[in-house]
Coordinates of C-alpha atoms in Angstrom, one line a residue:
M1 CA -10.5 13.5 5.0
T2 CA -13.6 11.3 5.2
D3 CA -15.0 8.6 3.0
G4 CA -17.3 10.0 0.3
G5 CA -16.3 13.6 0.9
N6 CA -15.4 16.1 -1.8
V7 CA -11.9 17.6 -1.5
T8 CA -10.4 20.3 -3.6
V9 CA -6.8 19.4 -4.4
P10 CA -4.4 22.1 -5.7
V11 CA -2.0 20.6 -8.2
W12 CA 1.1 22.2 -9.7
T13 CA 3.2 21.1 -12.7
L14 CA 6.9 21.2 -11.7
A15 CA 9.8 21.3 -14.2
T16 CA 13.3 20.3 -13.3
G17 CA 14.8 22.6 -15.9
D18 CA 14.0 25.3 -18.4
V19 CA 11.2 23.9 -20.6
R20 CA 8.4 25.0 -22.9
V21 CA 5.1 23.3 -23.1
P22 CA 1.8 24.0 -24.8
T23 CA -0.7 26.2 -23.0
L24 CA -2.5 24.4 -20.2
T25 CA -5.9 25.1 -18.7
Q26 CA -5.4 26.6 -15.3
G27 CA -8.0 27.1 -12.5
E28 CA -10.5 24.7 -14.0
S29 CA -11.2 21.5 -12.1
M30 CA -10.4 18.1 -13.4
T31 CA -10.6 14.4 -12.5
A32 CA -7.7 12.2 -11.4
E33 CA -8.0 10.4 -14.8
R34 CA -7.7 13.7 -16.7
L35 CA -4.8 14.7 -14.5
A36 CA -3.0 11.4 -15.4
E37 CA -3.6 12.1 -19.1
L38 CA -2.2 15.6 -18.8
R39 CA 0.9 14.3 -16.9
G40 CA 1.6 11.8 -19.6
A41 CA 1.2 14.3 -22.4
L42 CA 3.6 16.7 -20.7
A43 CA 6.1 14.0 -20.2
A44 CA 6.0 13.1 -23.9
L45 CA 6.2 16.7 -25.1
A46 CA 8.7 18.3 -22.7
D47 CA 12.5 18.1 -23.1
E48 CA 13.0 18.1 -19.4
P49 CA 11.5 15.9 -16.7
I50 CA 8.2 17.2 -15.5
V51 CA 6.2 16.0 -12.4
T52 CA 3.0 17.1 -10.6
L53 CA 2.7 18.1 -7.0
E54 CA -0.7 17.6 -5.2
V55 CA -1.6 18.8 -1.7
H56 CA -4.2 16.7 0.2
P57 CA -5.6 16.8 3.8
L58 CA -3.6 14.7 6.2
P59 CA -5.4 11.3 6.8
D60 CA -6.5 10.7 10.4
R61 CA -4.5 7.5 10.6
L62 CA -1.0 7.5 9.2
D63 CA 1.8 5.1 10.0
R64 CA 4.8 7.5 10.0
G65 CA 7.1 4.6 11.1
R66 CA 7.4 3.3 7.6
G67 CA 8.8 6.6 6.2
I68 CA 12.0 8.6 6.5
P69 CA 11.6 11.5 9.0
L70 CA 13.3 14.8 8.1
D71 CA 13.3 17.8 10.5
A72 CA 12.2 21.3 9.5
M73 CA 15.7 22.4 8.8
S74 CA 16.4 19.7 6.2
P75 CA 16.8 20.8 2.6
L76 CA 13.6 19.0 1.5
A77 CA 11.5 20.4 4.3
Q78 CA 12.9 23.9 3.6
H79 CA 12.3 23.7 -0.2
L80 CA 8.7 22.5 0.4
S81 CA 8.1 25.3 3.0
Q82 CA 9.3 27.9 0.6
F83 CA 7.2 26.5 -2.2
I84 CA 4.1 26.5 0.0
T85 CA 4.7 30.1 1.2
R86 CA 5.0 31.5 -2.4
A87 CA 2.1 29.4 -3.6
S88 CA -0.2 30.6 -0.8
R89 CA 0.5 34.3 -1.5
S90 CA -0.8 34.0 -5.0
S91 CA -3.6 31.4 -4.8
L92 CA -6.6 31.5 -2.4
T93 CA -7.2 27.8 -3.1
T94 CA -3.7 27.0 -2.0
A95 CA -3.9 29.2 1.0
K96 CA -7.1 27.5 2.2
A97 CA -5.7 24.0 1.5
T98 CA -2.5 24.6 3.4
A99 CA -3.8 26.8 6.2
S100 CA -3.5 24.1 8.9
G101 CA 0.2 23.5 8.1
E102 CA -0.4 19.8 8.2
N103 CA -0.9 18.2 4.8
L104 CA 0.0 15.2 2.6
Y105 CA 2.0 16.3 -0.4
R106 CA 2.1 13.9 -3.3
I107 CA 4.7 14.1 -6.1
V108 CA 3.8 11.9 -9.1
V109 CA 6.6 11.2 -11.6
P110 CA 5.4 10.1 -15.1
A111 CA 6.2 6.6 -16.2
K112 CA 8.5 8.0 -19.0
V113 CA 10.7 9.7 -16.3
A114 CA 10.4 6.9 -13.8
T115 CA 11.8 4.3 -16.2
Q116 CA 15.0 6.2 -16.2
F117 CA 15.5 5.3 -12.5
G118 CA 15.8 1.6 -13.3
K119 CA 13.2 -1.0 -14.3
G120 CA 13.3 -2.8 -10.9
L121 CA 13.5 0.2 -8.7
V122 CA 9.8 0.9 -8.0
R123 CA 7.0 -1.7 -8.3
P124 CA 3.7 -2.3 -6.5
M125 CA 4.3 -3.7 -3.0
V126 CA 1.6 -5.9 -1.5
P127 CA 1.9 -6.2 2.3
K128 CA 2.2 -9.7 3.8
G129 CA -1.0 -10.9 5.5
S130 CA -2.8 -7.6 5.1
T131 CA -5.5 -6.0 2.9
G132 CA -4.4 -2.5 3.6
G133 CA -0.8 -1.5 3.1
F134 CA 1.4 0.0 0.6
F135 CA -1.1 1.2 -1.9
G136 CA -0.4 4.8 -0.9
T137 CA -1.4 6.8 2.1
L138 CA -4.4 8.2 0.3
V139 CA -6.1 4.8 0.9
H140 CA -7.5 3.9 4.3
P141 CA -6.4 0.5 5.9
N142 CA -9.7 -1.0 4.8
G143 CA -8.7 -0.4 1.2
K144 CA -11.3 2.3 0.4
F145 CA -10.3 5.6 -1.1
A146 CA -10.2 8.3 1.6
A147 CA -12.0 10.9 -0.4
Q148 CA -13.4 12.1 -3.8
A149 CA -10.9 14.6 -5.0
T150 CA -11.3 17.4 -7.5
F151 CA -8.0 18.6 -8.9
V152 CA -7.5 22.3 -9.6
P153 CA -4.3 23.3 -11.6
V154 CA -2.5 26.2 -10.0
G155 CA -0.5 28.7 -12.1
G156 CA 3.3 27.9 -12.1
A157 CA 4.7 31.5 -12.3
A158 CA 2.8 32.6 -9.2
A159 CA 3.8 29.6 -7.2
A160 CA 7.4 29.4 -8.2
G161 CA 9.7 27.2 -6.2
T162 CA 13.4 27.0 -5.8
A163 CA 15.5 26.7 -9.0
G164 CA 18.9 25.5 -9.7
G165 CA 21.1 24.2 -6.9
A166 CA 20.4 24.2 -3.2
G167 CA 19.5 27.7 -1.8
A168 CA 19.0 29.2 -5.3
T169 CA 16.4 31.8 -5.8
A170 CA 12.9 31.2 -7.0
G171 CA 12.1 31.2 -10.7
A172 CA 9.7 30.0 -13.4
V173 CA 9.8 29.5 -17.1
A174 CA 7.2 31.5 -19.1
A175 CA 8.6 31.7 -22.6
G176 CA 6.8 30.0 -25.4
G177 CA 3.9 28.5 -23.5
T178 CA 2.6 27.8 -20.0
A179 CA 4.7 29.0 -17.1
L180 CA 6.0 26.0 -15.1
T181 CA 7.6 26.1 -11.7
V182 CA 11.3 25.2 -11.8
A183 CA 11.9 23.1 -8.7
A184 CA 14.7 20.7 -9.4
P185 CA 16.1 20.5 -5.8
L186 CA 12.6 19.9 -4.4
V187 CA 11.9 17.1 -6.9
L188 CA 15.4 15.6 -6.5
M189 CA 15.2 15.4 -2.7
A190 CA 11.6 14.0 -2.7
V191 CA 12.4 11.4 -5.3
A192 CA 15.7 10.4 -3.5
A193 CA 14.0 10.1 -0.1
G194 CA 11.0 8.2 -1.5
V195 CA 13.1 5.7 -3.5
S196 CA 15.4 5.2 -0.5
A197 CA 12.4 4.5 1.7
H198 CA 11.1 2.1 -0.9
A199 CA 14.4 0.2 -1.0
D200 CA 14.5 0.0 2.8
R201 CA 11.0 -1.4 2.9
K202 CA 12.1 -4.2 0.5
R203 CA 15.1 -4.8 2.8
Q204 CA 12.8 -5.2 5.8
Q205 CA 10.6 -7.7 3.9
A206 CA 13.7 -9.7 2.9
I207 CA 15.0 -9.7 6.6
E208 CA 11.6 -11.0 7.8
H209 CA 11.7 -13.8 5.2
I210 CA 15.3 -14.8 6.0
T211 CA 14.6 -14.8 9.8
E212 CA 11.7 -17.1 9.3
L213 CA 13.7 -19.5 7.1
L214 CA 16.8 -19.5 9.3
E215 CA 14.7 -20.4 12.3
Q216 CA 13.9 -23.7 10.5
L217 CA 17.3 -24.2 8.9
Q218 CA 20.4 -24.1 11.2
Q219 CA 23.3 -23.1 9.0
D220 CA 26.1 -21.1 10.5
K221 CA 27.5 -19.9 7.2
L222 CA 24.1 -18.6 6.1
D223 CA 23.7 -16.9 9.5
D224 CA 27.0 -15.2 8.9
E225 CA 26.0 -14.0 5.5
H226 CA 22.7 -12.7 6.9
S227 CA 24.5 -10.9 9.8
A228 CA 27.1 -9.3 7.5
L229 CA 24.4 -7.9 5.2
N230 CA 22.2 -6.7 8.0
G231 CA 25.2 -5.1 9.6
C232 CA 25.5 -2.7 6.6
R233 CA 22.2 -1.0 7.6
A234 CA 23.7 1.4 10.2
A235 CA 26.2 2.9 7.7
V236 CA 23.6 3.2 4.9
D237 CA 21.1 4.8 7.3
K238 CA 23.7 7.4 8.5
A239 CA 24.7 8.1 4.9
T240 CA 21.1 8.6 3.9
A241 CA 20.5 11.1 6.7
L242 CA 23.7 13.0 5.9
L243 CA 23.1 13.3 2.2
L244 CA 19.5 14.3 2.6
D245 CA 20.9 17.1 4.8
E246 CA 23.3 18.0 2.0
G247 CA 26.3 16.9 3.9
K248 CA 29.4 15.2 2.6
L249 CA 30.1 11.5 2.9
G250 CA 33.2 10.7 4.9
V251 CA 35.3 7.5 5.7
S252 CA 34.1 7.6 9.3
L253 CA 30.6 6.6 8.3
G254 CA 31.8 3.1 7.3
L255 CA 29.9 3.2 4.0
D256 CA 33.0 2.0 2.1
S257 CA 33.2 -1.2 4.1
A258 CA 29.4 -1.6 3.8
V259 CA 29.7 -1.3 0.0
H260 CA 32.4 -3.9 0.0
T261 CA 30.2 -6.3 1.9
L262 CA 27.3 -5.7 -0.4
D263 CA 29.5 -6.2 -3.5
T264 CA 30.7 -9.5 -2.1
A265 CA 27.2 -10.6 -1.4
L266 CA 26.1 -9.6 -4.9
S267 CA 29.0 -11.5 -6.4
K268 CA 27.9 -14.7 -4.5
A269 CA 24.3 -14.1 -5.7
E270 CA 25.5 -13.8 -9.4
T271 CA 27.5 -17.0 -9.0
R272 CA 24.6 -18.9 -7.5
L273 CA 22.2 -17.5 -10.2
A274 CA 24.5 -18.8 -13.0
R275 CA 24.7 -22.2 -11.3
W276 CA 20.9 -22.4 -11.0
Q277 CA 20.4 -21.3 -14.6
G278 CA 22.9 -23.9 -15.8
A279 CA 21.1 -26.6 -13.8
L280 CA 17.8 -25.6 -15.4
D281 CA 19.2 -25.6 -18.9
A282 CA 20.6 -29.1 -18.3
L283 CA 17.1 -30.5 -17.5
P284 CA 15.4 -32.5 -20.3
E285 CA 13.0 -30.1 -22.0
G286 CA 9.3 -30.9 -21.6
E287 CA 9.9 -34.0 -19.4
P288 CA 9.0 -34.6 -15.7
V289 CA 11.9 -34.2 -13.3
E290 CA 12.6 -36.4 -10.3
L291 CA 12.6 -34.6 -7.0
A292 CA 15.9 -36.3 -6.0
A293 CA 17.6 -34.9 -9.1
L294 CA 16.2 -31.4 -8.5
T295 CA 17.3 -31.2 -4.9
E296 CA 20.9 -31.9 -5.9
S297 CA 21.1 -28.5 -7.7
F298 CA 18.5 -26.8 -5.5
P299 CA 19.1 -28.0 -1.9
G300 CA 16.0 -27.8 0.2
I301 CA 13.7 -26.7 -2.5
D302 CA 11.1 -29.1 -1.3
E303 CA 11.2 -27.6 2.2
D304 CA 9.8 -24.4 3.7
G305 CA 13.2 -23.4 5.2
G306 CA 15.5 -24.9 2.5
K307 CA 18.9 -23.6 1.8
F308 CA 18.0 -22.6 -1.8
R309 CA 15.2 -20.4 -0.5
V310 CA 17.5 -18.7 1.9
H311 CA 20.0 -18.0 -0.9
L312 CA 17.1 -16.4 -2.9
E313 CA 16.2 -14.1 0.0
L314 CA 19.9 -13.2 0.7
A315 CA 20.1 -12.1 -2.9
S316 CA 16.9 -10.0 -2.5
L317 CA 18.4 -8.4 0.7
A318 CA 21.7 -7.6 -1.0
I319 CA 19.9 -6.1 -4.0
A320 CA 17.6 -3.9 -1.8
L321 CA 20.6 -2.6 0.2
K322 CA 22.6 -1.9 -2.9
R323 CA 19.7 -0.1 -4.5
R324 CA 19.7 2.2 -1.5
V325 CA 23.4 2.8 -1.8
V326 CA 23.1 3.6 -5.5
V327 CA 20.5 6.2 -4.7
L328 CA 22.9 7.8 -2.2
Q329 CA 25.7 7.8 -4.7
A330 CA 23.4 9.4 -7.3
V331 CA 22.3 12.1 -4.9
E332 CA 26.0 12.9 -4.1
H333 CA 26.8 13.1 -7.8
A334 CA 23.9 15.4 -8.5
Q335 CA 24.7 17.7 -5.6
G336 CA 28.2 18.0 -6.8
E337 CA 27.0 19.5 -10.0
P338 CA 24.1 21.8 -9.0
G339 CA 23.5 23.2 -12.5
N340 CA 20.9 20.5 -13.2
P341 CA 20.8 18.2 -10.2
F342 CA 17.8 16.1 -11.2
E343 CA 19.3 15.2 -14.6
N344 CA 22.6 14.3 -13.0
F345 CA 20.7 12.2 -10.5
V346 CA 18.8 10.3 -13.1
R347 CA 21.8 9.7 -15.2
A348 CA 23.9 8.2 -12.3
L349 CA 21.0 6.2 -11.0
R350 CA 20.1 4.6 -14.4
R351 CA 23.7 3.6 -15.1
D352 CA 24.2 1.8 -11.8
Q353 CA 20.7 0.2 -11.7
E354 CA 21.2 -1.9 -14.8
S355 CA 23.3 -4.7 -13.2
L356 CA 20.9 -4.9 -10.3
D357 CA 17.9 -5.1 -12.6
A358 CA 19.6 -7.9 -14.5
L359 CA 20.3 -9.9 -11.3
E360 CA 16.7 -9.4 -10.0
S361 CA 15.2 -10.3 -13.3
G362 CA 17.4 -13.5 -13.5
A363 CA 16.3 -14.6 -10.0
A364 CA 12.7 -14.0 -11.0
G365 CA 13.3 -16.1 -14.1
V366 CA 14.7 -19.0 -12.0
R367 CA 11.6 -18.9 -9.8
V368 CA 9.2 -18.9 -12.8
R369 CA 11.1 -21.8 -14.5
L370 CA 11.1 -23.9 -11.4
S371 CA 7.4 -23.2 -10.7
S372 CA 6.5 -24.6 -14.1
L373 CA 8.4 -27.9 -13.7
E374 CA 6.4 -31.2 -13.5
L375 CA 7.7 -33.7 -10.9
A376 CA 8.1 -37.3 -11.9
R377 CA 7.3 -40.2 -9.7
P378 CA 10.4 -41.7 -8.1
S379 CA 12.1 -44.4 -10.1
G380 CA 12.2 -47.8 -8.6
R381 CA 11.0 -51.4 -8.8
R382 CA 8.2 -50.9 -6.3
P383 CA 4.8 -50.6 -7.9
V384 CA 3.3 -48.9 -4.9
F385 CA 4.6 -46.0 -2.8
T386 CA 4.1 -45.2 0.8
T387 CA 1.7 -42.5 2.0
N388 CA 4.7 -40.5 3.2
E389 CA 6.4 -40.6 -0.2
V390 CA 3.2 -39.5 -1.9
D391 CA 2.6 -36.7 0.6
R392 CA 6.2 -35.5 0.2
L393 CA 5.8 -35.4 -3.6
L394 CA 2.5 -33.5 -3.4
R395 CA 4.0 -30.9 -0.9
A396 CA 7.1 -30.5 -3.1
A397 CA 4.9 -29.8 -6.2
H398 CA 2.8 -27.3 -4.2
R399 CA 6.0 -25.5 -3.0
L400 CA 7.4 -25.4 -6.5
H401 CA 4.3 -23.7 -7.9
R402 CA 4.3 -21.2 -5.1
L403 CA 7.8 -20.0 -6.1
R404 CA 6.2 -18.0 -8.9
D405 CA 4.2 -15.9 -6.4
A406 CA 7.3 -14.1 -5.2
A407 CA 8.7 -13.6 -8.7
V408 CA 8.6 -10.0 -9.9
I409 CA 7.9 -10.4 -13.6
D410 CA 5.7 -7.4 -14.3
S411 CA 8.1 -4.7 -15.5
R412 CA 5.6 -2.4 -17.2
A413 CA 6.3 1.2 -16.8
T414 CA 4.0 3.0 -14.3
D415 CA 3.8 6.5 -12.8
V416 CA 5.6 6.7 -9.5
A417 CA 4.2 8.5 -6.4
I418 CA 6.2 9.9 -3.5
E419 CA 4.1 11.0 -0.6
M420 CA 5.3 13.4 2.1
A421 CA 3.4 14.1 5.4
R422 CA 4.3 17.7 6.6
A423 CA 3.7 18.5 10.2
E424 CA 2.8 21.9 11.6
D425 CA 6.4 22.6 12.7
G426 CA 7.6 22.1 9.1
S427 CA 9.1 18.6 9.5
V428 CA 8.5 16.1 6.8
T429 CA 8.1 12.3 6.7
V430 CA 8.7 10.8 3.3
F431 CA 7.0 7.5 2.6
P432 CA 8.2 4.7 0.3
A433 CA 7.8 5.4 -3.4
V434 CA 5.0 3.4 -4.9
A435 CA 3.6 2.7 -8.4
A436 CA 0.9 5.2 -8.8

């Protein structure tokens, strides 16, 4: 894939259940904008969730370390391989595009379906100190698009994937309109892996921030909270690997104790959030606030490594870990009822995401309210203040305003993209889901 080159991209419309849609134009090329319009229209018209699957050349430089690796025998890799085999038999375009065995597969979930996962589950992620990053693997590190792509719709019936539960036979829906591939397990596994990788990336970012803050602030209790939360990672990682291999969760994994630790941390976060909101409500509306009064309710808010900021990051870490656990529980629930796994997955995920969305939104609201406060000059009889006092007030005002930078306040629904790099041996690396 080279800058400025033209690439033909086969694209399929995948359904997660029996669905009828109006007749679609197949075999005619279209732009990315036209494809996005088509995807939105299908999502609005169809009774079942519909996604699109694209196959792109594998970029020359690809950081696989930020994704979840799955071997060739994993259910997701097998579903994808079966899909490719059937699609290549009936489409010369597909056969040419996938001949090398190494490709980047991109599933795009329409905004209408993505919102069912939970409002805070997938948002754009900007990497720290970098211009390249998590804008999708179809973009080079320098920020430029890797290629000019022409999308070619491929017939669904000829490229039928797996239908129903794991290991079910291929099938497509042709009655009453365009034939769409039924590939619920493929979509379920891809979405679950992508969302899990996204949540783990947010965990990594929170860990980095907490580590930086704790280096400046020596607090044994905060260190203990951090260690307890970070200690949950091993159990969550094992459970993720097991469920993506369609195994059963057992007590030996330690997930139960990890969930208890997470629930305790979230309870602390909720208590602190309520305290912060109460303190903000008690401030005189529209009047400047003295820094001394503010630090009573928000200790260390005027410092880079203050206690309040650590509490904010601990809440972010707990939310990120819990979101990943919720995905695991939703996958387990869906696999237990294979009749319509994706629908069961979405239902379970949406139910459990609501409280996490509320907590994350509340923390963002505290950041925004604090960032908009005006600091008052210290009260006292002295008409003149020292240079140090003035500098401290200016630094505190600057740090208050910067709190808004980390607040996630844009909750507009967007399409969600899950990208999967497939190697020649059939193994797959699933990258963090991103807003498309």
